[in-house]
Tab-separated table of C-alpha atoms in Angstrom:
chain	number	residue	atom	x	y	z
A	273	UNK	CA	0.000	0.000	0.000
A	274	UNK	CA	2.810	2.373	0.892
A	275	UNK	CA	4.493	1.629	-2.450
A	276	UNK	CA	1.267	2.445	-4.287
A	277	UNK	CA	0.962	5.749	-2.448
A	278	UNK	CA	4.584	6.604	-3.208
A	279	UNK	CA	4.072	5.819	-6.891
A	280	UNK	CA	0.915	7.912	-7.006
A	281	UNK	CA	2.705	10.803	-5.307
A	282	UNK	CA	5.632	10.490	-7.690
A	283	UNK	CA	3.282	10.602	-10.676
A	284	UNK	CA	1.552	13.664	-9.242
A	285	UNK	CA	4.871	15.421	-8.727
A	286	UNK	CA	5.998	14.489	-12.246
A	287	UNK	CA	2.758	15.754	-13.814
A	288	UNK	CA	2.969	18.989	-11.844
A	289	UNK	CA	6.608	19.470	-12.838
A	290	UNK	CA	5.833	18.904	-16.510
A	291	UNK	CA	2.863	21.287	-16.286
A	292	UNK	CA	5.054	23.985	-14.748
A	293	UNK	CA	7.682	23.484	-17.434
A	294	UNK	CA	5.036	23.585	-20.164
A	295	UNK	CA	3.546	26.817	-18.813
A	296	UNK	CA	7.024	28.361	-18.661
A	297	UNK	CA	7.773	27.436	-22.267
A	298	UNK	CA	4.428	28.698	-23.578
A	299	UNK	CA	4.830	31.899	-21.538
A	300	UNK	CA	8.314	32.399	-22.994
A	301	UNK	CA	7.067	31.734	-26.548
A	302	UNK	CA	4.234	34.224	-26.040
A	303	UNK	CA	6.763	36.755	-24.783
A	304	UNK	CA	8.913	36.302	-27.884
A	305	UNK	CA	5.865	36.946	-30.057
A	306	UNK	CA	4.845	39.974	-28.015
A	307	UNK	CA	8.301	41.499	-28.284
A	308	UNK	CA	7.986	41.591	-32.067
A	309	UNK	CA	5.859	44.724	-31.629
A	310	UNK	CA	7.312	47.213	-29.151
A	311	UNK	CA	7.009	50.906	-28.437
A	312	UNK	CA	9.118	53.185	-26.250
A	313	UNK	CA	7.388	55.000	-23.410
A	314	UNK	CA	9.348	56.911	-20.817
A	315	UNK	CA	12.623	55.405	-21.939
A	316	UNK	CA	11.475	51.801	-21.522
A	317	UNK	CA	10.144	49.454	-24.154
A	318	UNK	CA	6.658	48.003	-23.699
A	319	UNK	CA	4.265	46.085	-25.929
A	320	UNK	CA	0.704	47.151	-26.779
A	321	UNK	CA	-0.353	43.498	-26.507
A	322	UNK	CA	1.413	41.178	-24.049
A	323	UNK	CA	0.247	37.590	-24.740
A	324	UNK	CA	2.049	35.964	-21.754
A	325	UNK	CA	-0.405	37.516	-19.296
A	326	UNK	CA	-3.280	35.843	-21.120
A	327	UNK	CA	-1.303	32.598	-21.175
A	328	UNK	CA	-0.724	32.847	-17.415
A	329	UNK	CA	-4.384	33.499	-16.567
A	330	UNK	CA	-5.578	30.663	-18.805
A	331	UNK	CA	-2.992	28.264	-17.355
A	332	UNK	CA	-4.047	28.992	-13.769
A	333	UNK	CA	-7.722	28.572	-14.652
A	334	UNK	CA	-7.154	25.277	-16.434
A	335	UNK	CA	-4.450	23.649	-14.302
A	336	UNK	CA	-4.827	25.339	-10.934
A	337	UNK	CA	-2.605	27.525	-8.795
A	338	UNK	CA	0.017	24.783	-8.565
A	339	UNK	CA	1.524	25.880	-11.900
A	340	UNK	CA	2.335	29.417	-10.744
A	341	UNK	CA	6.118	28.721	-10.678
A	342	UNK	CA	5.919	28.241	-14.438
A	343	UNK	CA	4.776	31.843	-14.795
A	344	UNK	CA	7.717	33.118	-12.755
A	345	UNK	CA	10.151	30.932	-14.677
A	346	UNK	CA	8.703	32.024	-18.009
A	347	UNK	CA	8.899	35.694	-17.022
A	348	UNK	CA	12.532	35.308	-15.995
A	349	UNK	CA	13.310	33.577	-19.293
A	350	UNK	CA	11.793	36.499	-21.195
A	351	UNK	CA	13.690	39.066	-19.113
A	352	UNK	CA	16.925	37.105	-19.484
A	353	UNK	CA	16.712	37.714	-23.217
A	354	UNK	CA	17.576	41.362	-22.532
A	355	UNK	CA	20.675	40.619	-20.466
A	356	UNK	CA	21.787	39.404	-17.061
A	357	UNK	CA	19.146	39.021	-14.379
A	358	UNK	CA	19.149	41.662	-11.638
A	359	UNK	CA	17.110	42.181	-8.463
A	360	UNK	CA	14.797	44.361	-10.573
A	361	UNK	CA	14.253	41.401	-12.909
A	362	UNK	CA	12.972	39.270	-10.031
A	363	UNK	CA	10.719	42.109	-8.892
A	364	UNK	CA	9.134	42.408	-12.332
A	365	UNK	CA	8.751	38.620	-12.533
A	366	UNK	CA	7.070	38.632	-9.125
A	367	UNK	CA	4.548	41.232	-10.295
A	368	UNK	CA	3.964	39.305	-13.513
A	369	UNK	CA	3.188	36.219	-11.415
A	370	UNK	CA	1.100	37.885	-8.727
A	371	UNK	CA	-1.322	39.541	-11.170
A	372	UNK	CA	-2.529	36.280	-12.839
A	373	UNK	CA	-2.689	34.545	-9.454
A	374	UNK	CA	-4.930	37.302	-8.112
A	375	UNK	CA	-7.018	37.091	-11.294
A	376	UNK	CA	-7.518	33.350	-10.797
A	377	UNK	CA	-8.446	33.824	-7.130
A	378	UNK	CA	-10.930	36.592	-7.923
A	379	UNK	CA	-12.536	34.533	-10.680
A	380	UNK	CA	-12.800	31.531	-8.369
A	381	UNK	CA	-14.635	33.696	-5.831
A	382	UNK	CA	-17.353	34.505	-8.373
A	383	UNK	CA	-17.750	30.869	-9.513
A	384	UNK	CA	-16.163	31.487	-12.908
A	385	UNK	CA	-16.567	28.692	-15.481
A	386	UNK	CA	-13.814	28.221	-18.059
A	387	UNK	CA	-16.400	27.313	-20.705
A	388	UNK	CA	-17.420	30.998	-20.751
A	389	UNK	CA	-20.993	29.892	-21.411
A	390	UNK	CA	-22.644	32.551	-19.260
A	391	UNK	CA	-22.716	36.330	-19.535
A	392	UNK	CA	-21.477	36.620	-15.940
A	393	UNK	CA	-18.357	34.628	-16.877
A	394	UNK	CA	-17.548	37.016	-19.709
A	395	UNK	CA	-18.086	40.058	-17.507
A	396	UNK	CA	-15.955	38.537	-14.740
A	397	UNK	CA	-13.076	37.772	-17.101
A	398	UNK	CA	-13.163	41.308	-18.483
A	399	UNK	CA	-13.327	43.257	-15.234
A	400	UNK	CA	-11.650	40.924	-12.733
A	401	UNK	CA	-9.314	38.877	-14.902
A	402	UNK	CA	-8.196	41.626	-17.290
A	403	UNK	CA	-8.792	45.144	-16.011
A	404	UNK	CA	-8.475	44.787	-12.223
A	405	UNK	CA	-5.739	42.218	-11.666
A	406	UNK	CA	-3.306	43.639	-14.226
A	407	UNK	CA	-3.095	46.808	-12.160
A	408	UNK	CA	-0.778	44.775	-9.933
A	409	UNK	CA	1.738	43.809	-12.615
A	410	UNK	CA	1.859	47.317	-14.082
A	411	UNK	CA	2.276	48.964	-10.675
A	412	UNK	CA	4.950	46.564	-9.437
A	413	UNK	CA	6.924	46.756	-12.681
A	414	UNK	CA	6.909	50.551	-12.875
A	415	UNK	CA	7.790	50.965	-9.189
A	416	UNK	CA	10.688	48.543	-9.602
A	417	UNK	CA	11.919	50.392	-12.690
A	418	UNK	CA	11.720	53.740	-10.878
A	419	UNK	CA	13.637	52.315	-7.917
A	420	UNK	CA	16.237	50.919	-10.325
A	421	UNK	CA	16.594	54.352	-12.023
A	422	UNK	CA	15.491	52.807	-15.320
A	423	UNK	CA	12.356	54.988	-15.403
A	424	UNK	CA	12.008	58.667	-14.535
A	425	UNK	CA	9.417	59.521	-11.921
A	426	UNK	CA	7.656	61.972	-14.250
A	427	UNK	CA	7.240	59.153	-16.789
A	428	UNK	CA	5.672	56.774	-14.282
A	429	UNK	CA	2.054	57.199	-15.364
A	430	UNK	CA	2.630	57.052	-19.148
A	431	UNK	CA	4.696	53.893	-18.666
A	432	UNK	CA	2.177	52.479	-16.204
A	433	UNK	CA	-0.699	53.076	-18.610
A	434	UNK	CA	1.117	51.384	-21.495
A	435	UNK	CA	2.130	48.422	-19.296
A	436	UNK	CA	-1.358	48.005	-17.867
A	437	UNK	CA	-3.137	48.152	-21.212
A	438	UNK	CA	-0.673	45.682	-22.748
A	439	UNK	CA	-1.294	43.165	-19.950
A	440	UNK	CA	-5.057	43.743	-19.964
A	441	UNK	CA	-5.276	43.279	-23.728
A	442	UNK	CA	-3.224	40.106	-23.413
A	443	UNK	CA	-5.866	38.675	-21.079
A	444	UNK	CA	-8.799	39.886	-23.182
A	445	UNK	CA	-7.416	38.598	-26.479
A	446	UNK	CA	-5.350	35.514	-25.612
A	447	UNK	CA	-7.018	33.947	-22.559
A	448	UNK	CA	-10.451	33.428	-24.216
A	449	UNK	CA	-8.768	31.867	-27.243
A	450	UNK	CA	-6.839	29.379	-25.102
A	451	UNK	CA	-9.937	28.546	-23.049
A	452	UNK	CA	-11.950	28.019	-26.237
A	453	UNK	CA	-9.286	25.761	-27.750
A	454	UNK	CA	-9.108	23.721	-24.538
A	455	UNK	CA	-12.868	23.114	-24.582
A	456	UNK	CA	-13.081	22.537	-28.340
A	457	UNK	CA	-13.785	19.062	-29.651
A	458	UNK	CA	-13.508	17.848	-33.200
A	459	UNK	CA	-17.034	18.287	-34.577
A	460	UNK	CA	-18.782	15.438	-36.336
A	461	UNK	CA	-21.101	15.574	-39.314
A	462	UNK	CA	-20.502	19.281	-39.815
A	463	UNK	CA	-21.877	20.454	-43.160
A	464	UNK	CA	-19.300	21.621	-45.649
A	465	UNK	CA	-20.855	25.066	-45.807
A	466	UNK	CA	-20.120	25.577	-42.090
A	467	UNK	CA	-16.405	24.962	-42.663
A	468	UNK	CA	-16.541	27.297	-45.655
A	469	UNK	CA	-18.266	29.954	-43.552
A	470	UNK	CA	-15.647	29.681	-40.813
A	471	UNK	CA	-12.793	29.996	-43.306
A	472	UNK	CA	-14.490	32.906	-45.042
A	473	UNK	CA	-14.986	34.568	-41.669
A	474	UNK	CA	-11.261	34.526	-40.873
A	475	UNK	CA	-10.334	35.737	-44.359
A	476	UNK	CA	-12.891	38.536	-44.274
A	477	UNK	CA	-11.765	39.563	-40.790
A	478	UNK	CA	-8.159	39.861	-41.944
A	479	UNK	CA	-9.186	41.768	-45.067
A	480	UNK	CA	-11.416	44.200	-43.186
A	481	UNK	CA	-8.727	44.898	-40.578
A	482	UNK	CA	-6.082	45.498	-43.244
A	483	UNK	CA	-8.345	47.959	-45.042
A	484	UNK	CA	-9.422	49.677	-41.811
A	485	UNK	CA	-5.867	50.057	-40.488
A	486	UNK	CA	-4.332	51.285	-43.754
A	487	UNK	CA	-7.041	53.593	-44.997
A	488	UNK	CA	-6.620	57.299	-44.199
A	489	UNK	CA	-10.314	57.327	-43.350
A	490	UNK	CA	-11.604	56.374	-39.903
A	491	UNK	CA	-12.932	52.922	-40.761
A	492	UNK	CA	-11.934	50.984	-37.649
A	493	UNK	CA	-15.597	50.473	-36.768
A	494	UNK	CA	-15.884	48.064	-39.711
A	495	UNK	CA	-14.328	45.265	-37.666
A	496	UNK	CA	-17.266	45.130	-35.249
A	497	UNK	CA	-19.854	43.538	-37.596
A	498	UNK	CA	-17.360	40.807	-38.454
A	499	UNK	CA	-16.641	40.041	-34.797
A	500	UNK	CA	-20.365	40.030	-34.073
A	501	UNK	CA	-20.926	37.631	-36.968
A	502	UNK	CA	-18.287	35.308	-35.543
A	503	UNK	CA	-19.781	35.420	-32.037
A	504	UNK	CA	-23.347	34.795	-33.206
A	505	UNK	CA	-22.479	31.951	-35.575
A	506	UNK	CA	-19.588	30.205	-33.793
A	507	UNK	CA	-19.695	31.582	-30.243
A	508	UNK	CA	-16.363	31.824	-28.422
A	509	UNK	CA	-14.541	29.480	-30.793
A	510	UNK	CA	-15.262	31.943	-33.587
A	511	UNK	CA	-15.098	35.255	-31.753
A	512	UNK	CA	-11.755	34.639	-30.007
A	513	UNK	CA	-9.703	33.973	-33.177
A	514	UNK	CA	-11.289	36.967	-34.898
A	515	UNK	CA	-10.389	39.239	-31.974
A	516	UNK	CA	-6.822	37.920	-32.182
A	517	UNK	CA	-6.690	38.606	-35.936
A	518	UNK	CA	-7.841	42.178	-35.278
A	519	UNK	CA	-5.008	42.720	-32.805
A	520	UNK	CA	-2.370	41.004	-34.948
A	521	UNK	CA	-3.028	43.372	-37.848
A	522	UNK	CA	-3.819	46.504	-35.832
A	523	UNK	CA	-0.744	46.531	-33.568
A	524	UNK	CA	1.866	46.817	-36.390
A	525	UNK	CA	-0.239	49.501	-38.085
A	526	UNK	CA	-0.288	51.520	-34.866
A	527	UNK	CA	3.437	51.115	-34.265
A	528	UNK	CA	4.245	52.284	-37.800
A	529	UNK	CA	1.599	55.067	-37.657
A	530	UNK	CA	-0.230	54.022	-40.801
A	531	UNK	CA	-3.816	54.726	-41.789
A	532	UNK	CA	-5.963	56.180	-38.993
A	533	UNK	CA	-2.951	56.072	-36.645
A	534	UNK	CA	-0.929	58.530	-38.734
A	535	UNK	CA	-0.143	61.964	-37.361
A	536	UNK	CA	-0.913	61.144	-33.735
A	537	UNK	CA	1.296	61.113	-30.680
A	538	UNK	CA	2.281	57.825	-29.072
A	539	UNK	CA	-0.288	58.333	-26.325
A	540	UNK	CA	-3.110	59.092	-28.769
A	541	UNK	CA	-2.096	56.157	-30.961
A	542	UNK	CA	-2.122	53.781	-27.994
A	543	UNK	CA	-5.528	55.053	-26.906
A	544	UNK	CA	-7.007	54.392	-30.370
A	545	UNK	CA	-5.305	51.001	-30.641
A	546	UNK	CA	-6.377	49.768	-27.234
A	547	UNK	CA	-9.897	51.081	-27.790
A	548	UNK	CA	-10.057	49.034	-30.999
A	549	UNK	CA	-8.612	45.897	-29.380
A	550	UNK	CA	-10.727	46.277	-26.275
A	551	UNK	CA	-14.012	46.893	-28.087
A	552	UNK	CA	-13.414	44.002	-30.501
A	553	UNK	CA	-12.521	41.598	-27.686
A	554	UNK	CA	-15.335	42.781	-25.431
A	555	UNK	CA	-17.929	42.594	-28.205
A	556	UNK	CA	-16.892	39.107	-29.247
A	557	UNK	CA	-16.494	37.733	-25.724
A	558	UNK	CA	-19.741	39.062	-24.258
A	559	UNK	CA	-21.868	38.390	-27.341
A	560	UNK	CA	-20.491	34.850	-27.561
A	561	UNK	CA	-21.312	34.291	-23.883
A	562	UNK	CA	-24.851	35.620	-24.337
A	563	UNK	CA	-25.389	33.451	-27.425
A	564	UNK	CA	-24.070	30.328	-25.688
A	565	UNK	CA	-26.200	31.006	-22.607
A	566	UNK	CA	-29.274	31.450	-24.797
A	567	UNK	CA	-28.612	28.214	-26.687
A	568	UNK	CA	-28.088	26.311	-23.432
A	569	UNK	CA	-31.352	27.692	-22.071
A	570	UNK	CA	-33.228	26.629	-25.209
A	571	UNK	CA	-31.770	23.135	-24.981
A	572	UNK	CA	-32.798	22.902	-21.335
A	573	UNK	CA	-36.341	23.966	-22.202
A	574	UNK	CA	-36.505	21.441	-25.043
A	575	UNK	CA	-35.298	18.652	-22.764
A	576	UNK	CA	-37.844	19.648	-20.135
A	577	UNK	CA	-40.625	19.604	-22.750
A	578	UNK	CA	-39.593	16.150	-23.937
A	579	UNK	CA	-39.483	14.858	-20.373
A	580	UNK	CA	-42.883	16.396	-19.641
A	581	UNK	CA	-44.352	14.831	-22.785
A	582	UNK	CA	-43.054	11.423	-21.686
A	583	UNK	CA	-44.637	11.838	-18.249
A	584	UNK	CA	-47.973	12.862	-19.785
A	585	UNK	CA	-47.817	9.929	-22.183
A	586	UNK	CA	-47.299	7.511	-19.299
A	587	UNK	CA	-50.150	9.012	-17.270
A	588	UNK	CA	-52.531	9.352	-20.212
A	589	UNK	CA	-51.340	7.326	-23.202
A	590	UNK	CA	-51.892	9.147	-26.456
A	591	UNK	CA	-52.601	12.521	-24.877
A	592	UNK	CA	-49.061	13.765	-25.452
A	593	UNK	CA	-49.554	13.408	-29.184
A	594	UNK	CA	-52.509	15.784	-29.251
A	595	UNK	CA	-51.976	19.188	-30.814
A	596	UNK	CA	-51.203	22.194	-28.677
A	597	UNK	CA	-52.924	24.515	-28.065
A	598	UNK	CA	-56.173	22.556	-28.189
A	599	UNK	CA	-58.865	23.669	-30.642
A	600	UNK	CA	-61.816	25.715	-29.418
A	601	UNK	CA	-65.427	24.720	-29.755
A	602	UNK	CA	-65.459	25.693	-33.454
A	603	UNK	CA	-62.530	23.416	-34.198
A	604	UNK	CA	-60.122	26.283	-34.541
A	605	UNK	CA	-56.850	26.535	-32.593
A	606	UNK	CA	-56.775	29.347	-30.082
A	607	UNK	CA	-53.771	31.661	-29.834
């Protein structure tokens, strides 16, 4: 018996260790992708969209708080790419770890479901998982940089705003996509036209974003109908990739000041960019949650009707097959 318990404990430790290592590697890979698009604010380089924060929140929701060391390790790996690790590096990594942990704890308190099949889950992820918890990582990082003389005090708030929005957008854009992919199952007997619609949706999303972000006219609003289409037709599994496509094409356009981003200051450009990313992600996430909740409610009602019909049929055989509503005295059905 003792040997069995030791083997079970060893397997648990091995699985946890592999999970931590996997989270660290995915976090590091997300950081490498995020660093492809950087801007300079207050003498430090930040990213308008920081995918690792979304990776961290999704990992904690899916695998539990036990994988938090993977977030710290991944953050240190990303920071190590800039040079030798310093005490400031560990401070930033601590803030990058604490923010997702707090997000996971807050979401657990409100009975968050990773399926994102209720409106309350979408609202909780937006306000608790993205907007509230990332205040911690931005504040810790900027305070550490000020203490390390890497950031001037008068540049604290511009840098803080850029850091916070990058982390928040990472949660809004990346976390729902990872949660949707985790819950996705290979569909069976899907009509060919549904696959064609999904492919057309991604292509149209990319095309609309390219046009909107390169046209001198203010056409950024054109992305919203496409995201709404994705949420209504494919729920989260459709809305999340479309929101990611919007960000992937919009971030480089903002950094290079093309289209509607031309002629604006860095602050104004970041405001427009994050408004676009935030509105697209919010629209897709919340509309997908509402649509899924509605569909689940309809299925529950249908199941209840079927069960009720079976009960009626057992109590009064044949009565369940009668038309409803019953006809009036003239033989006509009443409304």
